[in-house]
Amino acid sequence: MNATIRRLAASLTCATALPSVLAQERVEVFQLSTQLLRGTGTATVYHVDGMERMTTALSAGLPSDPIQAEAVARRRFEALTDTDRQALGASAQGLTAAMQYRLTKSPAIVFDGAAIVYGVENVDQARAIYRTWRARGGR
């Protein structure tokens, strides 16, 4: 085995021997729009009430006549900006993920798709809880 391959094998061995706590965790934050979480940084943040808020806004003050209401709702929906549509899509994605994780309340912070910390409004604090759990043999 030549020297380059030996060095590569040695560095791979060292990399796999590092504690997984040092690896970058995948963090997903599920919150209501009324909740203010700190330390979200690089986490993926989902506002799980986004679709409900959008539906409420789109249906506010609709006429009682169903045909007129449908026409007004259609115009409102067509008038949504790209930003609104992206927010709606992100909210739908967040709701789907929340259902897959079977989340029961918010805020919920999910680490690596496997561990959930509920009720903590600081991601760094939730990360410390998660890392302590992992260090104690969680997983």
JSON list of C-alpha atoms in Angstrom, two decimals:
[
{"chain": "A", "resi": 1, "resn": "MET", "atom": "CA", "xyz": [0.00, 0.00, 0.00]},
{"chain": "A", "resi": 2, "resn": "ASN", "atom": "CA", "xyz": [1.50, 3.30, -0.98]},
{"chain": "A", "resi": 3, "resn": "ALA", "atom": "CA", "xyz": [1.96, 6.14, 1.51]},
{"chain": "A", "resi": 4, "resn": "THR", "atom": "CA", "xyz": [-0.97, 8.23, 0.20]},
{"chain": "A", "resi": 5, "resn": "ILE", "atom": "CA", "xyz": [-3.44, 5.39, 0.62]},
{"chain": "A", "resi": 6, "resn": "ARG", "atom": "CA", "xyz": [-2.08, 4.64, 4.13]},
{"chain": "A", "resi": 7, "resn": "ARG", "atom": "CA", "xyz": [-2.51, 8.31, 5.13]},
{"chain": "A", "resi": 8, "resn": "LEU", "atom": "CA", "xyz": [-6.04, 8.36, 3.71]},
{"chain": "A", "resi": 9, "resn": "ALA", "atom": "CA", "xyz": [-6.93, 5.16, 5.57]},
{"chain": "A", "resi": 10, "resn": "ALA", "atom": "CA", "xyz": [-5.46, 6.56, 8.80]},
{"chain": "A", "resi": 11, "resn": "SER", "atom": "CA", "xyz": [-7.39, 9.84, 8.48]},
{"chain": "A", "resi": 12, "resn": "LEU", "atom": "CA", "xyz": [-10.63, 7.98, 7.78]},
{"chain": "A", "resi": 13, "resn": "THR", "atom": "CA", "xyz": [-10.04, 5.81, 10.85]},
{"chain": "A", "resi": 14, "resn": "CYS", "atom": "CA", "xyz": [-9.43, 8.90, 12.98]},
{"chain": "A", "resi": 15, "resn": "ALA", "atom": "CA", "xyz": [-12.51, 10.63, 11.60]},
{"chain": "A", "resi": 16, "resn": "THR", "atom": "CA", "xyz": [-14.76, 7.68, 12.41]},
{"chain": "A", "resi": 17, "resn": "ALA", "atom": "CA", "xyz": [-13.28, 7.45, 15.90]},
{"chain": "A", "resi": 18, "resn": "LEU", "atom": "CA", "xyz": [-14.39, 11.00, 16.78]},
{"chain": "A", "resi": 19, "resn": "PRO", "atom": "CA", "xyz": [-17.40, 11.17, 19.09]},
{"chain": "A", "resi": 20, "resn": "SER", "atom": "CA", "xyz": [-20.62, 11.68, 17.17]},
{"chain": "A", "resi": 21, "resn": "VAL", "atom": "CA", "xyz": [-21.43, 14.59, 19.49]},
{"chain": "A", "resi": 22, "resn": "LEU", "atom": "CA", "xyz": [-18.86, 16.62, 17.55]},
{"chain": "A", "resi": 23, "resn": "ALA", "atom": "CA", "xyz": [-20.62, 15.92, 14.25]},
{"chain": "A", "resi": 24, "resn": "GLN", "atom": "CA", "xyz": [-22.97, 18.55, 12.92]},
{"chain": "A", "resi": 25, "resn": "GLU", "atom": "CA", "xyz": [-26.48, 17.77, 14.10]},
{"chain": "A", "resi": 26, "resn": "ARG", "atom": "CA", "xyz": [-29.47, 18.23, 11.84]},
{"chain": "A", "resi": 27, "resn": "VAL", "atom": "CA", "xyz": [-31.82, 20.57, 13.71]},
{"chain": "A", "resi": 28, "resn": "GLU", "atom": "CA", "xyz": [-35.45, 21.25, 12.83]},
{"chain": "A", "resi": 29, "resn": "VAL", "atom": "CA", "xyz": [-37.52, 23.74, 14.81]},
{"chain": "A", "resi": 30, "resn": "PHE", "atom": "CA", "xyz": [-41.33, 23.52, 14.84]},
{"chain": "A", "resi": 31, "resn": "GLN", "atom": "CA", "xyz": [-43.04, 26.57, 16.27]},
{"chain": "A", "resi": 32, "resn": "LEU", "atom": "CA", "xyz": [-46.12, 28.74, 16.10]},
{"chain": "A", "resi": 33, "resn": "SER", "atom": "CA", "xyz": [-45.81, 32.19, 14.58]},
{"chain": "A", "resi": 34, "resn": "THR", "atom": "CA", "xyz": [-46.48, 33.67, 18.04]},
{"chain": "A", "resi": 35, "resn": "GLN", "atom": "CA", "xyz": [-43.48, 31.90, 19.57]},
{"chain": "A", "resi": 36, "resn": "LEU", "atom": "CA", "xyz": [-40.06, 33.53, 19.47]},
{"chain": "A", "resi": 37, "resn": "LEU", "atom": "CA", "xyz": [-37.23, 31.02, 19.64]},
{"chain": "A", "resi": 38, "resn": "ARG", "atom": "CA", "xyz": [-33.62, 32.04, 20.13]},
{"chain": "A", "resi": 39, "resn": "GLY", "atom": "CA", "xyz": [-30.49, 30.49, 18.64]},
{"chain": "A", "resi": 40, "resn": "THR", "atom": "CA", "xyz": [-32.11, 29.03, 15.54]},
{"chain": "A", "resi": 41, "resn": "GLY", "atom": "CA", "xyz": [-28.97, 29.79, 13.51]},
{"chain": "A", "resi": 42, "resn": "THR", "atom": "CA", "xyz": [-28.63, 27.11, 10.83]},
{"chain": "A", "resi": 43, "resn": "ALA", "atom": "CA", "xyz": [-31.68, 25.14, 11.97]},
{"chain": "A", "resi": 44, "resn": "THR", "atom": "CA", "xyz": [-34.58, 24.60, 9.60]},
{"chain": "A", "resi": 45, "resn": "VAL", "atom": "CA", "xyz": [-37.50, 26.53, 11.09]},
{"chain": "A", "resi": 46, "resn": "TYR", "atom": "CA", "xyz": [-41.12, 25.60, 10.39]},
{"chain": "A", "resi": 47, "resn": "HIS", "atom": "CA", "xyz": [-44.09, 27.73, 11.41]},
{"chain": "A", "resi": 48, "resn": "VAL", "atom": "CA", "xyz": [-46.66, 24.98, 11.80]},
{"chain": "A", "resi": 49, "resn": "ASP", "atom": "CA", "xyz": [-49.56, 27.43, 11.88]},
{"chain": "A", "resi": 50, "resn": "GLY", "atom": "CA", "xyz": [-48.62, 29.07, 8.59]},
{"chain": "A", "resi": 51, "resn": "MET", "atom": "CA", "xyz": [-51.25, 27.32, 6.48]},
{"chain": "A", "resi": 52, "resn": "GLU", "atom": "CA", "xyz": [-53.97, 28.08, 9.02]},
{"chain": "A", "resi": 53, "resn": "ARG", "atom": "CA", "xyz": [-52.96, 31.74, 9.11]},
{"chain": "A", "resi": 54, "resn": "MET", "atom": "CA", "xyz": [-52.94, 31.92, 5.31]},
{"chain": "A", "resi": 55, "resn": "THR", "atom": "CA", "xyz": [-56.33, 30.22, 5.06]},
{"chain": "A", "resi": 56, "resn": "THR", "atom": "CA", "xyz": [-57.77, 32.64, 7.62]},
{"chain": "A", "resi": 57, "resn": "ALA", "atom": "CA", "xyz": [-56.39, 35.62, 5.71]},
{"chain": "A", "resi": 58, "resn": "LEU", "atom": "CA", "xyz": [-57.66, 34.34, 2.36]},
{"chain": "A", "resi": 59, "resn": "SER", "atom": "CA", "xyz": [-61.15, 33.65, 3.69]},
{"chain": "A", "resi": 60, "resn": "ALA", "atom": "CA", "xyz": [-61.58, 36.82, 5.77]},
{"chain": "A", "resi": 61, "resn": "GLY", "atom": "CA", "xyz": [-64.69, 38.77, 4.84]},
{"chain": "A", "resi": 62, "resn": "LEU", "atom": "CA", "xyz": [-65.84, 36.47, 2.04]},
{"chain": "A", "resi": 63, "resn": "PRO", "atom": "CA", "xyz": [-69.37, 37.05, 0.77]},
{"chain": "A", "resi": 64, "resn": "SER", "atom": "CA", "xyz": [-72.04, 34.67, 2.04]},
{"chain": "A", "resi": 65, "resn": "ASP", "atom": "CA", "xyz": [-73.00, 33.67, -1.50]},
{"chain": "A", "resi": 66, "resn": "PRO", "atom": "CA", "xyz": [-70.91, 30.55, -2.32]},
{"chain": "A", "resi": 67, "resn": "ILE", "atom": "CA", "xyz": [-70.36, 31.48, -5.98]},
{"chain": "A", "resi": 68, "resn": "GLN", "atom": "CA", "xyz": [-69.20, 34.99, -5.13]},
{"chain": "A", "resi": 69, "resn": "ALA", "atom": "CA", "xyz": [-67.07, 33.67, -2.25]},
{"chain": "A", "resi": 70, "resn": "GLU", "atom": "CA", "xyz": [-65.36, 31.20, -4.58]},
{"chain": "A", "resi": 71, "resn": "ALA", "atom": "CA", "xyz": [-64.58, 33.94, -7.09]},
{"chain": "A", "resi": 72, "resn": "VAL", "atom": "CA", "xyz": [-63.14, 36.26, -4.43]},
{"chain": "A", "resi": 73, "resn": "ALA", "atom": "CA", "xyz": [-61.10, 33.45, -2.86]},
{"chain": "A", "resi": 74, "resn": "ARG", "atom": "CA", "xyz": [-59.73, 32.47, -6.29]},
{"chain": "A", "resi": 75, "resn": "ARG", "atom": "CA", "xyz": [-58.68, 36.07, -7.01]},
{"chain": "A", "resi": 76, "resn": "ARG", "atom": "CA", "xyz": [-57.00, 36.33, -3.61]},
{"chain": "A", "resi": 77, "resn": "PHE", "atom": "CA", "xyz": [-55.15, 33.07, -4.14]},
{"chain": "A", "resi": 78, "resn": "GLU", "atom": "CA", "xyz": [-54.02, 34.09, -7.62]},
{"chain": "A", "resi": 79, "resn": "ALA", "atom": "CA", "xyz": [-52.77, 37.40, -6.19]},
{"chain": "A", "resi": 80, "resn": "LEU", "atom": "CA", "xyz": [-50.39, 35.69, -3.76]},
{"chain": "A", "resi": 81, "resn": "THR", "atom": "CA", "xyz": [-46.77, 36.73, -4.24]},
{"chain": "A", "resi": 82, "resn": "ASP", "atom": "CA", "xyz": [-43.96, 34.26, -4.83]},
{"chain": "A", "resi": 83, "resn": "THR", "atom": "CA", "xyz": [-42.89, 34.88, -1.23]},
{"chain": "A", "resi": 84, "resn": "ASP", "atom": "CA", "xyz": [-46.39, 34.00, 0.00]},
{"chain": "A", "resi": 85, "resn": "ARG", "atom": "CA", "xyz": [-46.40, 30.82, -2.10]},
{"chain": "A", "resi": 86, "resn": "GLN", "atom": "CA", "xyz": [-42.97, 29.80, -0.81]},
{"chain": "A", "resi": 87, "resn": "ALA", "atom": "CA", "xyz": [-44.10, 30.39, 2.78]},
{"chain": "A", "resi": 88, "resn": "LEU", "atom": "CA", "xyz": [-47.20, 28.30, 2.13]},
{"chain": "A", "resi": 89, "resn": "GLY", "atom": "CA", "xyz": [-45.09, 25.49, 0.67]},
{"chain": "A", "resi": 90, "resn": "ALA", "atom": "CA", "xyz": [-42.66, 25.62, 3.59]},
{"chain": "A", "resi": 91, "resn": "SER", "atom": "CA", "xyz": [-45.56, 25.49, 6.03]},
{"chain": "A", "resi": 92, "resn": "ALA", "atom": "CA", "xyz": [-47.01, 22.46, 4.26]},
{"chain": "A", "resi": 93, "resn": "GLN", "atom": "CA", "xyz": [-43.60, 20.79, 4.37]},
{"chain": "A", "resi": 94, "resn": "GLY", "atom": "CA", "xyz": [-43.32, 21.58, 8.09]},
{"chain": "A", "resi": 95, "resn": "LEU", "atom": "CA", "xyz": [-46.77, 20.15, 8.81]},
{"chain": "A", "resi": 96, "resn": "THR", "atom": "CA", "xyz": [-45.85, 16.98, 6.92]},
{"chain": "A", "resi": 97, "resn": "ALA", "atom": "CA", "xyz": [-42.63, 16.62, 8.89]},
{"chain": "A", "resi": 98, "resn": "ALA", "atom": "CA", "xyz": [-44.44, 17.33, 12.18]},
{"chain": "A", "resi": 99, "resn": "MET", "atom": "CA", "xyz": [-46.92, 14.54, 11.39]},
{"chain": "A", "resi": 100, "resn": "GLN", "atom": "CA", "xyz": [-44.10, 12.14, 10.49]},
{"chain": "A", "resi": 101, "resn": "TYR", "atom": "CA", "xyz": [-42.36, 12.91, 13.79]},
{"chain": "A", "resi": 102, "resn": "ARG", "atom": "CA", "xyz": [-45.74, 12.67, 15.56]},
{"chain": "A", "resi": 103, "resn": "LEU", "atom": "CA", "xyz": [-45.15, 15.95, 17.34]},
{"chain": "A", "resi": 104, "resn": "THR", "atom": "CA", "xyz": [-47.72, 16.73, 20.00]},
{"chain": "A", "resi": 105, "resn": "LYS", "atom": "CA", "xyz": [-46.96, 20.34, 20.93]},
{"chain": "A", "resi": 106, "resn": "SER", "atom": "CA", "xyz": [-44.79, 23.30, 20.13]},
{"chain": "A", "resi": 107, "resn": "PRO", "atom": "CA", "xyz": [-42.20, 24.46, 20.29]},
{"chain": "A", "resi": 108, "resn": "ALA", "atom": "CA", "xyz": [-40.54, 21.20, 19.35]},
{"chain": "A", "resi": 109, "resn": "ILE", "atom": "CA", "xyz": [-36.90, 20.93, 18.37]},
{"chain": "A", "resi": 110, "resn": "VAL", "atom": "CA", "xyz": [-35.94, 17.75, 16.51]},
{"chain": "A", "resi": 111, "resn": "PHE", "atom": "CA", "xyz": [-32.33, 16.59, 16.38]},
{"chain": "A", "resi": 112, "resn": "ASP", "atom": "CA", "xyz": [-31.10, 14.24, 13.67]},
{"chain": "A", "resi": 113, "resn": "GLY", "atom": "CA", "xyz": [-34.65, 13.17, 12.94]},
{"chain": "A", "resi": 114, "resn": "ALA", "atom": "CA", "xyz": [-34.60, 11.03, 16.06]},
{"chain": "A", "resi": 115, "resn": "ALA", "atom": "CA", "xyz": [-34.78, 13.05, 19.29]},
{"chain": "A", "resi": 116, "resn": "ILE", "atom": "CA", "xyz": [-37.32, 15.70, 20.24]},
{"chain": "A", "resi": 117, "resn": "VAL", "atom": "CA", "xyz": [-36.99, 18.41, 22.88]},
{"chain": "A", "resi": 118, "resn": "TYR", "atom": "CA", "xyz": [-40.35, 20.02, 23.72]},
{"chain": "A", "resi": 119, "resn": "GLY", "atom": "CA", "xyz": [-41.08, 23.36, 25.32]},
{"chain": "A", "resi": 120, "resn": "VAL", "atom": "CA", "xyz": [-37.59, 24.85, 25.17]},
{"chain": "A", "resi": 121, "resn": "GLU", "atom": "CA", "xyz": [-37.43, 28.23, 23.43]},
{"chain": "A", "resi": 122, "resn": "ASN", "atom": "CA", "xyz": [-33.65, 28.38, 23.08]},
{"chain": "A", "resi": 123, "resn": "VAL", "atom": "CA", "xyz": [-32.12, 26.04, 20.49]},
{"chain": "A", "resi": 124, "resn": "ASP", "atom": "CA", "xyz": [-28.72, 26.13, 22.18]},
{"chain": "A", "resi": 125, "resn": "GLN", "atom": "CA", "xyz": [-30.30, 25.00, 25.47]},
{"chain": "A", "resi": 126, "resn": "ALA", "atom": "CA", "xyz": [-32.19, 22.22, 23.63]},
{"chain": "A", "resi": 127, "resn": "ARG", "atom": "CA", "xyz": [-28.93, 21.20, 21.95]},
{"chain": "A", "resi": 128, "resn": "ALA", "atom": "CA", "xyz": [-27.27, 20.89, 25.37]},
{"chain": "A", "resi": 129, "resn": "ILE", "atom": "CA", "xyz": [-30.14, 18.67, 26.56]},
{"chain": "A", "resi": 130, "resn": "TYR", "atom": "CA", "xyz": [-29.81, 16.54, 23.42]},
{"chain": "A", "resi": 131, "resn": "ARG", "atom": "CA", "xyz": [-26.04, 16.19, 23.75]},
{"chain": "A", "resi": 132, "resn": "THR", "atom": "CA", "xyz": [-26.34, 15.23, 27.43]},
{"chain": "A", "resi": 133, "resn": "TRP", "atom": "CA", "xyz": [-28.91, 12.59, 26.48]},
{"chain": "A", "resi": 134, "resn": "ARG", "atom": "CA", "xyz": [-26.60, 11.27, 23.74]},
{"chain": "A", "resi": 135, "resn": "ALA", "atom": "CA", "xyz": [-23.61, 11.20, 26.08]},
{"chain": "A", "resi": 136, "resn": "ARG", "atom": "CA", "xyz": [-25.62, 9.10, 28.54]},
{"chain": "A", "resi": 137, "resn": "GLY", "atom": "CA", "xyz": [-26.23, 6.46, 25.92]},
{"chain": "A", "resi": 138, "resn": "GLY", "atom": "CA", "xyz": [-29.33, 7.78, 24.20]},
{"chain": "A", "resi": 139, "resn": "ARG", "atom": "CA", "xyz": [-29.89, 6.34, 20.74]}
]
